[in-house]
C-alpha cells in the first residue's frame, strides 16, 4: 500500500464547499504510516514534503488533547476495537483545526497488526453552525422585541398610559399566568390584528390591566 484515496464527504453546514478529510493506515509491524492527500493537507503539508510517522502525528495534537489521544490509541493497539476522537490539531502553519478521527484495529490471529481510519476537519462546519446559531438568536431576539413593543403600544392606546407602565403590565400578566412575556404579547397582538378576534381585545386588555394593578378594571365608557 503506497497511496490511499480520500473519503467521500458532505457537511450540511458547508453545502457545496469542500469538507476537508483524509484517510490513514498505520502498519504496526513496520511502523510505516500511509496518508491520503487529505491527511497531508489537514496537517499543513503537501505530499512528499514530510514522511508521516507516529511522532509527527502526535506532535500536531493540541497539547491539552494529546495525552488522551495517545491513551486511546494505545488501548486500541493493545486490545483492538474501534476508536473515535474529537480533538484539536495544530498544523504546520500554526492554525488550530478541530477534527474528528475515527478508525479501527486490523486483527491477524488475535493480534492487532494495523490501524485504519479517517480524519475529518470540522473547523468550518462548527464555525458556520455557530455563526448561524448567533444569527438566528439575533433574529429571534429582534422578533421578540418587536412583538412586545407592539403589545405595549396596544396597551398604551387602549388604556391611555405611558410606555413603562404598559410594559410593567405585560410583565405582571406574564408572572401571574406563569407564561413567557412574549407569549402574552403575541396573544394580544394577534387579537388586535384579527378581525374575528377584535371583539375580545378590550376584554383581554382589561384582564392584563387587572393583573398589572392587582384589582378589577372597569370598562371605559364608549
PDB file of C-alpha atoms in Angstrom:
ATOM      1  CA  UNK A   1       0.000   0.000   0.000  1.00  0.00           C
ATOM      2  CA  UNK A   2       1.577   3.260  -1.125  1.00  0.00           C
ATOM      3  CA  UNK A   3      -1.352   5.617  -1.567  1.00  0.00           C
ATOM      4  CA  UNK A   4      -4.809   5.981  -0.042  1.00  0.00           C
ATOM      5  CA  UNK A   5      -7.837   7.568  -1.590  1.00  0.00           C
ATOM      6  CA  UNK A   6      -9.764  10.239   0.258  1.00  0.00           C
ATOM      7  CA  UNK A   7     -13.264   9.605   1.629  1.00  0.00           C
ATOM      8  CA  UNK A   8     -16.478  10.961   0.182  1.00  0.00           C
ATOM      9  CA  UNK A   9     -17.598  13.765   2.470  1.00  0.00           C
ATOM     10  CA  UNK A  10     -20.561  16.062   2.982  1.00  0.00           C
ATOM     11  CA  UNK A  11     -21.342  18.785   5.508  1.00  0.00           C
ATOM     12  CA  UNK A  12     -24.835  20.273   5.628  1.00  0.00           C
ATOM     13  CA  UNK A  13     -23.366  23.485   7.057  1.00  0.00           C
ATOM     14  CA  UNK A  14     -20.910  23.896   4.187  1.00  0.00           C
ATOM     15  CA  UNK A  15     -23.241  22.958   1.339  1.00  0.00           C
ATOM     16  CA  UNK A  16     -21.188  22.741  -1.836  1.00  0.00           C
ATOM     17  CA  UNK A  17     -17.959  23.794  -0.115  1.00  0.00           C
ATOM     18  CA  UNK A  18     -15.277  21.175   0.437  1.00  0.00           C
ATOM     19  CA  UNK A  19     -15.207  19.368   3.772  1.00  0.00           C
ATOM     20  CA  UNK A  20     -11.567  18.541   4.455  1.00  0.00           C
ATOM     21  CA  UNK A  21     -10.837  14.917   5.286  1.00  0.00           C
ATOM     22  CA  UNK A  22      -8.186  12.255   4.863  1.00  0.00           C
ATOM     23  CA  UNK A  23      -7.633   8.559   5.417  1.00  0.00           C
ATOM     24  CA  UNK A  24      -4.712   6.799   7.064  1.00  0.00           C
ATOM     25  CA  UNK A  25      -3.231   3.341   7.524  1.00  0.00           C
ATOM     26  CA  UNK A  26      -0.720   2.513  10.242  1.00  0.00           C
ATOM     27  CA  UNK A  27       1.275  -0.710   9.849  1.00  0.00           C
ATOM     28  CA  UNK A  28       2.271  -1.613  13.389  1.00  0.00           C
ATOM     29  CA  UNK A  29       4.788  -4.224  12.300  1.00  0.00           C
ATOM     30  CA  UNK A  30       6.904  -1.901  10.164  1.00  0.00           C
ATOM     31  CA  UNK A  31       5.861   1.320  11.829  1.00  0.00           C
ATOM     32  CA  UNK A  32       5.046   2.833   8.440  1.00  0.00           C
ATOM     33  CA  UNK A  33       2.163   5.254   8.117  1.00  0.00           C
ATOM     34  CA  UNK A  34       0.341   5.891   4.860  1.00  0.00           C
ATOM     35  CA  UNK A  35      -1.659   9.092   4.428  1.00  0.00           C
ATOM     36  CA  UNK A  36      -4.053  10.173   1.726  1.00  0.00           C
ATOM     37  CA  UNK A  37      -3.505  13.639   0.253  1.00  0.00           C
ATOM     38  CA  UNK A  38      -6.174  14.966   2.590  1.00  0.00           C
ATOM     39  CA  UNK A  39      -4.178  13.953   5.659  1.00  0.00           C
ATOM     40  CA  UNK A  40      -1.161  15.892   4.426  1.00  0.00           C
ATOM     41  CA  UNK A  41      -3.370  18.921   3.769  1.00  0.00           C
ATOM     42  CA  UNK A  42      -5.014  18.773   7.198  1.00  0.00           C
ATOM     43  CA  UNK A  43      -1.593  18.884   8.824  1.00  0.00           C
ATOM     44  CA  UNK A  44      -0.380  21.710   6.622  1.00  0.00           C
ATOM     45  CA  UNK A  45       1.854  19.743   4.249  1.00  0.00           C
ATOM     46  CA  UNK A  46       1.928  18.596   0.647  1.00  0.00           C
ATOM     47  CA  UNK A  47       2.716  15.011  -0.304  1.00  0.00           C
ATOM     48  CA  UNK A  48       6.483  14.448  -0.378  1.00  0.00           C
ATOM     49  CA  UNK A  49       7.229  17.320   1.999  1.00  0.00           C
ATOM     50  CA  UNK A  50       7.367  15.079   5.087  1.00  0.00           C
ATOM     51  CA  UNK A  51       7.299  11.378   5.893  1.00  0.00           C
ATOM     52  CA  UNK A  52       4.346  10.541   8.185  1.00  0.00           C
ATOM     53  CA  UNK A  53       5.394   8.980  11.479  1.00  0.00           C
ATOM     54  CA  UNK A  54       3.737   8.359  14.817  1.00  0.00           C
ATOM     55  CA  UNK A  55       5.922  11.055  16.331  1.00  0.00           C
ATOM     56  CA  UNK A  56       4.914  13.577  13.654  1.00  0.00           C
ATOM     57  CA  UNK A  57       1.256  12.672  14.025  1.00  0.00           C
ATOM     58  CA  UNK A  58       1.161  13.213  17.773  1.00  0.00           C
ATOM     59  CA  UNK A  59       3.348  16.315  17.593  1.00  0.00           C
ATOM     60  CA  UNK A  60       0.462  18.051  15.821  1.00  0.00           C
ATOM     61  CA  UNK A  61      -2.080  17.184  18.512  1.00  0.00           C
ATOM     62  CA  UNK A  62      -3.070  20.111  20.689  1.00  0.00           C
ATOM     63  CA  UNK A  63      -1.072  19.867  23.948  1.00  0.00           C
ATOM     64  CA  UNK A  64      -4.263  19.638  26.010  1.00  0.00           C
ATOM     65  CA  UNK A  65      -5.666  16.836  23.840  1.00  0.00           C
ATOM     66  CA  UNK A  66      -2.528  14.830  23.110  1.00  0.00           C
ATOM     67  CA  UNK A  67      -2.368  12.719  26.312  1.00  0.00           C
ATOM     68  CA  UNK A  68      -5.927  11.473  25.930  1.00  0.00           C
ATOM     69  CA  UNK A  69      -5.443  10.740  22.219  1.00  0.00           C
ATOM     70  CA  UNK A  70      -2.254   8.795  22.936  1.00  0.00           C
ATOM     71  CA  UNK A  71      -4.015   6.823  25.660  1.00  0.00           C
ATOM     72  CA  UNK A  72      -6.920   5.842  23.397  1.00  0.00           C
ATOM     73  CA  UNK A  73      -4.620   4.762  20.560  1.00  0.00           C
ATOM     74  CA  UNK A  74      -2.545   2.723  22.997  1.00  0.00           C
ATOM     75  CA  UNK A  75      -5.675   0.928  24.226  1.00  0.00           C
ATOM     76  CA  UNK A  76      -6.751   0.091  20.670  1.00  0.00           C
ATOM     77  CA  UNK A  77      -3.272  -1.181  19.777  1.00  0.00           C
ATOM     78  CA  UNK A  78      -3.333  -3.360  22.886  1.00  0.00           C
ATOM     79  CA  UNK A  79      -6.917  -4.608  22.827  1.00  0.00           C
ATOM     80  CA  UNK A  80      -8.265  -3.938  19.332  1.00  0.00           C
ATOM     81  CA  UNK A  81     -11.635  -2.388  18.608  1.00  0.00           C
ATOM     82  CA  UNK A  82     -12.850   0.928  17.272  1.00  0.00           C
ATOM     83  CA  UNK A  83     -11.952   4.451  18.289  1.00  0.00           C
ATOM     84  CA  UNK A  84     -13.393   7.907  17.750  1.00  0.00           C
ATOM     85  CA  UNK A  85     -11.785  11.118  18.970  1.00  0.00           C
ATOM     86  CA  UNK A  86     -12.942  14.728  18.641  1.00  0.00           C
ATOM     87  CA  UNK A  87      -9.861  16.823  19.269  1.00  0.00           C
ATOM     88  CA  UNK A  88      -7.684  19.673  18.048  1.00  0.00           C
ATOM     89  CA  UNK A  89      -4.599  19.627  15.886  1.00  0.00           C
ATOM     90  CA  UNK A  90      -2.179  22.430  15.089  1.00  0.00           C
ATOM     91  CA  UNK A  91      -0.982  22.321  11.501  1.00  0.00           C
ATOM     92  CA  UNK A  92       2.445  23.254  10.147  1.00  0.00           C
ATOM     93  CA  UNK A  93       1.322  26.873   9.720  1.00  0.00           C
ATOM     94  CA  UNK A  94       0.200  27.130  13.342  1.00  0.00           C
ATOM     95  CA  UNK A  95      -3.514  27.011  12.571  1.00  0.00           C
ATOM     96  CA  UNK A  96      -5.737  25.147  15.012  1.00  0.00           C
ATOM     97  CA  UNK A  97      -8.204  22.734  13.459  1.00  0.00           C
ATOM     98  CA  UNK A  98     -10.978  20.828  15.167  1.00  0.00           C
ATOM     99  CA  UNK A  99     -11.086  17.323  13.809  1.00  0.00           C
ATOM    100  CA  UNK A 100     -12.873  14.029  14.296  1.00  0.00           C
ATOM    101  CA  UNK A 101     -10.628  10.977  13.995  1.00  0.00           C
ATOM    102  CA  UNK A 102     -12.301   7.596  13.705  1.00  0.00           C
ATOM    103  CA  UNK A 103     -10.865   4.179  12.929  1.00  0.00           C
ATOM    104  CA  UNK A 104     -10.476   0.567  13.912  1.00  0.00           C
ATOM    105  CA  UNK A 105      -7.851  -2.078  14.515  1.00  0.00           C
ATOM    106  CA  UNK A 106      -6.966  -4.689  11.911  1.00  0.00           C
ATOM    107  CA  UNK A 107      -6.510  -8.095  13.555  1.00  0.00           C
ATOM    108  CA  UNK A 108      -4.483 -11.130  12.492  1.00  0.00           C
ATOM    109  CA  UNK A 109      -4.628 -14.296  14.625  1.00  0.00           C
ATOM    110  CA  UNK A 110      -5.715 -12.314  17.660  1.00  0.00           C
ATOM    111  CA  UNK A 111      -3.085  -9.624  17.317  1.00  0.00           C
ATOM    112  CA  UNK A 112      -3.541  -6.013  16.228  1.00  0.00           C
ATOM    113  CA  UNK A 113      -1.428  -5.536  13.115  1.00  0.00           C
ATOM    114  CA  UNK A 114      -2.642  -2.205  11.775  1.00  0.00           C
ATOM    115  CA  UNK A 115      -4.881   0.781  12.358  1.00  0.00           C
ATOM    116  CA  UNK A 116      -7.054   2.281   9.651  1.00  0.00           C
ATOM    117  CA  UNK A 117      -9.314   5.279   9.785  1.00  0.00           C
ATOM    118  CA  UNK A 118     -10.355   8.713   8.691  1.00  0.00           C
ATOM    119  CA  UNK A 119      -9.800  12.246   9.972  1.00  0.00           C
ATOM    120  CA  UNK A 120     -12.475  14.843   9.215  1.00  0.00           C
ATOM    121  CA  UNK A 121     -11.928  18.582   9.584  1.00  0.00           C
ATOM    122  CA  UNK A 122     -14.935  20.026  11.446  1.00  0.00           C
ATOM    123  CA  UNK A 123     -13.496  23.534  11.890  1.00  0.00           C
ATOM    124  CA  UNK A 124     -15.505  25.227   9.144  1.00  0.00           C
ATOM    125  CA  UNK A 125     -18.647  23.241   9.925  1.00  0.00           C
ATOM    126  CA  UNK A 126     -18.595  24.264  13.583  1.00  0.00           C
ATOM    127  CA  UNK A 127     -17.839  27.874  12.674  1.00  0.00           C
ATOM    128  CA  UNK A 128     -20.692  28.046  10.171  1.00  0.00           C
ATOM    129  CA  UNK A 129     -23.156  26.459  12.578  1.00  0.00           C
ATOM    130  CA  UNK A 130     -22.075  28.740  15.430  1.00  0.00           C
ATOM    131  CA  UNK A 131     -22.472  31.800  13.224  1.00  0.00           C
ATOM    132  CA  UNK A 132     -25.895  30.622  12.047  1.00  0.00           C
ATOM    133  CA  UNK A 133     -27.000  29.989  15.629  1.00  0.00           C
ATOM    134  CA  UNK A 134     -25.879  33.507  16.568  1.00  0.00           C
ATOM    135  CA  UNK A 135     -27.754  34.988  13.599  1.00  0.00           C
ATOM    136  CA  UNK A 136     -30.883  33.038  14.493  1.00  0.00           C
ATOM    137  CA  UNK A 137     -30.627  34.241  18.089  1.00  0.00           C
ATOM    138  CA  UNK A 138     -30.364  37.860  16.953  1.00  0.00           C
ATOM    139  CA  UNK A 139     -33.348  37.433  14.634  1.00  0.00           C
ATOM    140  CA  UNK A 140     -35.314  35.751  17.403  1.00  0.00           C
ATOM    141  CA  UNK A 141     -34.456  38.498  19.889  1.00  0.00           C
ATOM    142  CA  UNK A 142     -35.405  41.185  17.387  1.00  0.00           C
ATOM    143  CA  UNK A 143     -38.695  39.450  16.633  1.00  0.00           C
ATOM    144  CA  UNK A 144     -39.429  39.119  20.346  1.00  0.00           C
ATOM    145  CA  UNK A 145     -38.757  42.803  20.974  1.00  0.00           C
ATOM    146  CA  UNK A 146     -40.989  43.739  18.044  1.00  0.00           C
ATOM    147  CA  UNK A 147     -43.933  41.715  19.359  1.00  0.00           C
ATOM    148  CA  UNK A 148     -43.518  43.086  22.889  1.00  0.00           C
ATOM    149  CA  UNK A 149     -43.279  46.649  21.577  1.00  0.00           C
ATOM    150  CA  UNK A 150     -46.459  46.133  19.549  1.00  0.00           C
ATOM    151  CA  UNK A 151     -48.313  44.802  22.589  1.00  0.00           C
ATOM    152  CA  UNK A 152     -47.020  47.695  24.656  1.00  0.00           C
ATOM    153  CA  UNK A 153     -48.365  50.113  22.061  1.00  0.00           C
ATOM    154  CA  UNK A 154     -51.771  48.450  22.151  1.00  0.00           C
ATOM    155  CA  UNK A 155     -51.994  48.870  25.919  1.00  0.00           C
ATOM    156  CA  UNK A 156     -50.807  52.461  25.689  1.00  0.00           C
ATOM    157  CA  UNK A 157     -53.545  53.253  23.202  1.00  0.00           C
ATOM    158  CA  UNK A 158     -56.304  51.336  24.943  1.00  0.00           C
ATOM    159  CA  UNK A 159     -55.530  52.398  28.498  1.00  0.00           C
ATOM    160  CA  UNK A 160     -54.029  55.833  27.827  1.00  0.00           C
ATOM    161  CA  UNK A 161     -50.840  55.126  29.735  1.00  0.00           C
ATOM    162  CA  UNK A 162     -47.102  55.508  29.305  1.00  0.00           C
ATOM    163  CA  UNK A 163     -44.699  53.023  27.753  1.00  0.00           C
ATOM    164  CA  UNK A 164     -43.086  51.901  31.008  1.00  0.00           C
ATOM    165  CA  UNK A 165     -46.407  51.347  32.726  1.00  0.00           C
ATOM    166  CA  UNK A 166     -47.685  49.316  29.768  1.00  0.00           C
ATOM    167  CA  UNK A 167     -44.580  47.161  29.827  1.00  0.00           C
ATOM    168  CA  UNK A 168     -44.909  46.516  33.554  1.00  0.00           C
ATOM    169  CA  UNK A 169     -48.482  45.375  32.989  1.00  0.00           C
ATOM    170  CA  UNK A 170     -47.293  42.849  30.441  1.00  0.00           C
ATOM    171  CA  UNK A 171     -44.651  41.652  32.888  1.00  0.00           C
ATOM    172  CA  UNK A 172     -47.205  41.311  35.679  1.00  0.00           C
ATOM    173  CA  UNK A 173     -49.542  39.301  33.458  1.00  0.00           C
ATOM    174  CA  UNK A 174     -46.660  37.079  32.398  1.00  0.00           C
ATOM    175  CA  UNK A 175     -45.834  36.401  36.036  1.00  0.00           C
ATOM    176  CA  UNK A 176     -49.461  35.943  37.063  1.00  0.00           C
ATOM    177  CA  UNK A 177     -50.156  33.439  34.262  1.00  0.00           C
ATOM    178  CA  UNK A 178     -46.722  31.818  34.529  1.00  0.00           C
ATOM    179  CA  UNK A 179     -46.100  32.114  30.792  1.00  0.00           C
ATOM    180  CA  UNK A 180     -43.379  33.873  28.849  1.00  0.00           C
ATOM    181  CA  UNK A 181     -43.686  37.588  28.303  1.00  0.00           C
ATOM    182  CA  UNK A 182     -43.519  37.182  24.526  1.00  0.00           C
ATOM    183  CA  UNK A 183     -46.463  34.739  24.641  1.00  0.00           C
ATOM    184  CA  UNK A 184     -48.635  37.290  26.456  1.00  0.00           C
ATOM    185  CA  UNK A 185     -47.582  39.949  23.970  1.00  0.00           C
ATOM    186  CA  UNK A 186     -48.165  37.724  20.939  1.00  0.00           C
ATOM    187  CA  UNK A 187     -51.671  36.810  22.095  1.00  0.00           C
ATOM    188  CA  UNK A 188     -52.561  40.481  22.486  1.00  0.00           C
ATOM    189  CA  UNK A 189     -51.126  41.390  19.093  1.00  0.00           C
ATOM    190  CA  UNK A 190     -52.982  38.504  17.476  1.00  0.00           C
ATOM    191  CA  UNK A 191     -56.273  39.735  18.926  1.00  0.00           C
ATOM    192  CA  UNK A 192     -55.592  43.230  17.632  1.00  0.00           C
ATOM    193  CA  UNK A 193     -54.654  42.034  14.145  1.00  0.00           C
ATOM    194  CA  UNK A 194     -57.509  39.583  13.654  1.00  0.00           C
ATOM    195  CA  UNK A 195     -60.873  40.972  12.568  1.00  0.00           C
ATOM    196  CA  UNK A 196     -62.634  37.965  14.059  1.00  0.00           C
ATOM    197  CA  UNK A 197     -60.957  38.448  17.452  1.00  0.00           C
ATOM    198  CA  UNK A 198     -61.117  42.209  17.874  1.00  0.00           C
ATOM    199  CA  UNK A 199     -64.289  41.931  19.911  1.00  0.00           C
ATOM    200  CA  UNK A 200     -62.231  40.134  22.551  1.00  0.00           C
ATOM    201  CA  UNK A 201     -59.395  42.666  22.514  1.00  0.00           C
ATOM    202  CA  UNK A 202     -60.899  45.029  25.065  1.00  0.00           C
ATOM    203  CA  UNK A 203     -61.620  42.165  27.457  1.00  0.00           C
ATOM    204  CA  UNK A 204     -58.018  40.963  27.105  1.00  0.00           C
ATOM    205  CA  UNK A 205     -56.724  44.475  27.777  1.00  0.00           C
ATOM    206  CA  UNK A 206     -58.872  44.747  30.902  1.00  0.00           C
ATOM    207  CA  UNK A 207     -57.580  41.388  32.123  1.00  0.00           C
ATOM    208  CA  UNK A 208     -53.982  42.465  31.639  1.00  0.00           C
ATOM    209  CA  UNK A 209     -54.686  45.742  33.402  1.00  0.00           C
ATOM    210  CA  UNK A 210     -56.264  43.850  36.296  1.00  0.00           C
ATOM    211  CA  UNK A 211     -53.188  41.625  36.595  1.00  0.00           C
ATOM    212  CA  UNK A 212     -50.948  44.665  36.492  1.00  0.00           C
ATOM    213  CA  UNK A 213     -52.860  46.659  39.078  1.00  0.00           C
ATOM    214  CA  UNK A 214     -53.944  43.799  41.258  1.00  0.00           C
ATOM    215  CA  UNK A 215     -57.594  44.887  41.133  1.00  0.00           C
ATOM    216  CA  UNK A 216     -60.532  44.794  38.715  1.00  0.00           C
ATOM    217  CA  UNK A 217     -60.582  47.419  35.983  1.00  0.00           C
ATOM    218  CA  UNK A 218     -63.880  48.852  34.794  1.00  0.00           C
ATOM    219  CA  UNK A 219     -64.607  49.019  31.082  1.00  0.00           C
ATOM    220  CA  UNK A 220     -64.060  52.527  29.733  1.00  0.00           C
ATOM    221  CA  UNK A 221     -67.137  54.357  28.588  1.00  0.00           C
ATOM    222  CA  UNK A 222     -67.717  54.377  24.866  1.00  0.00           C
TER     223      UNK A 222
END
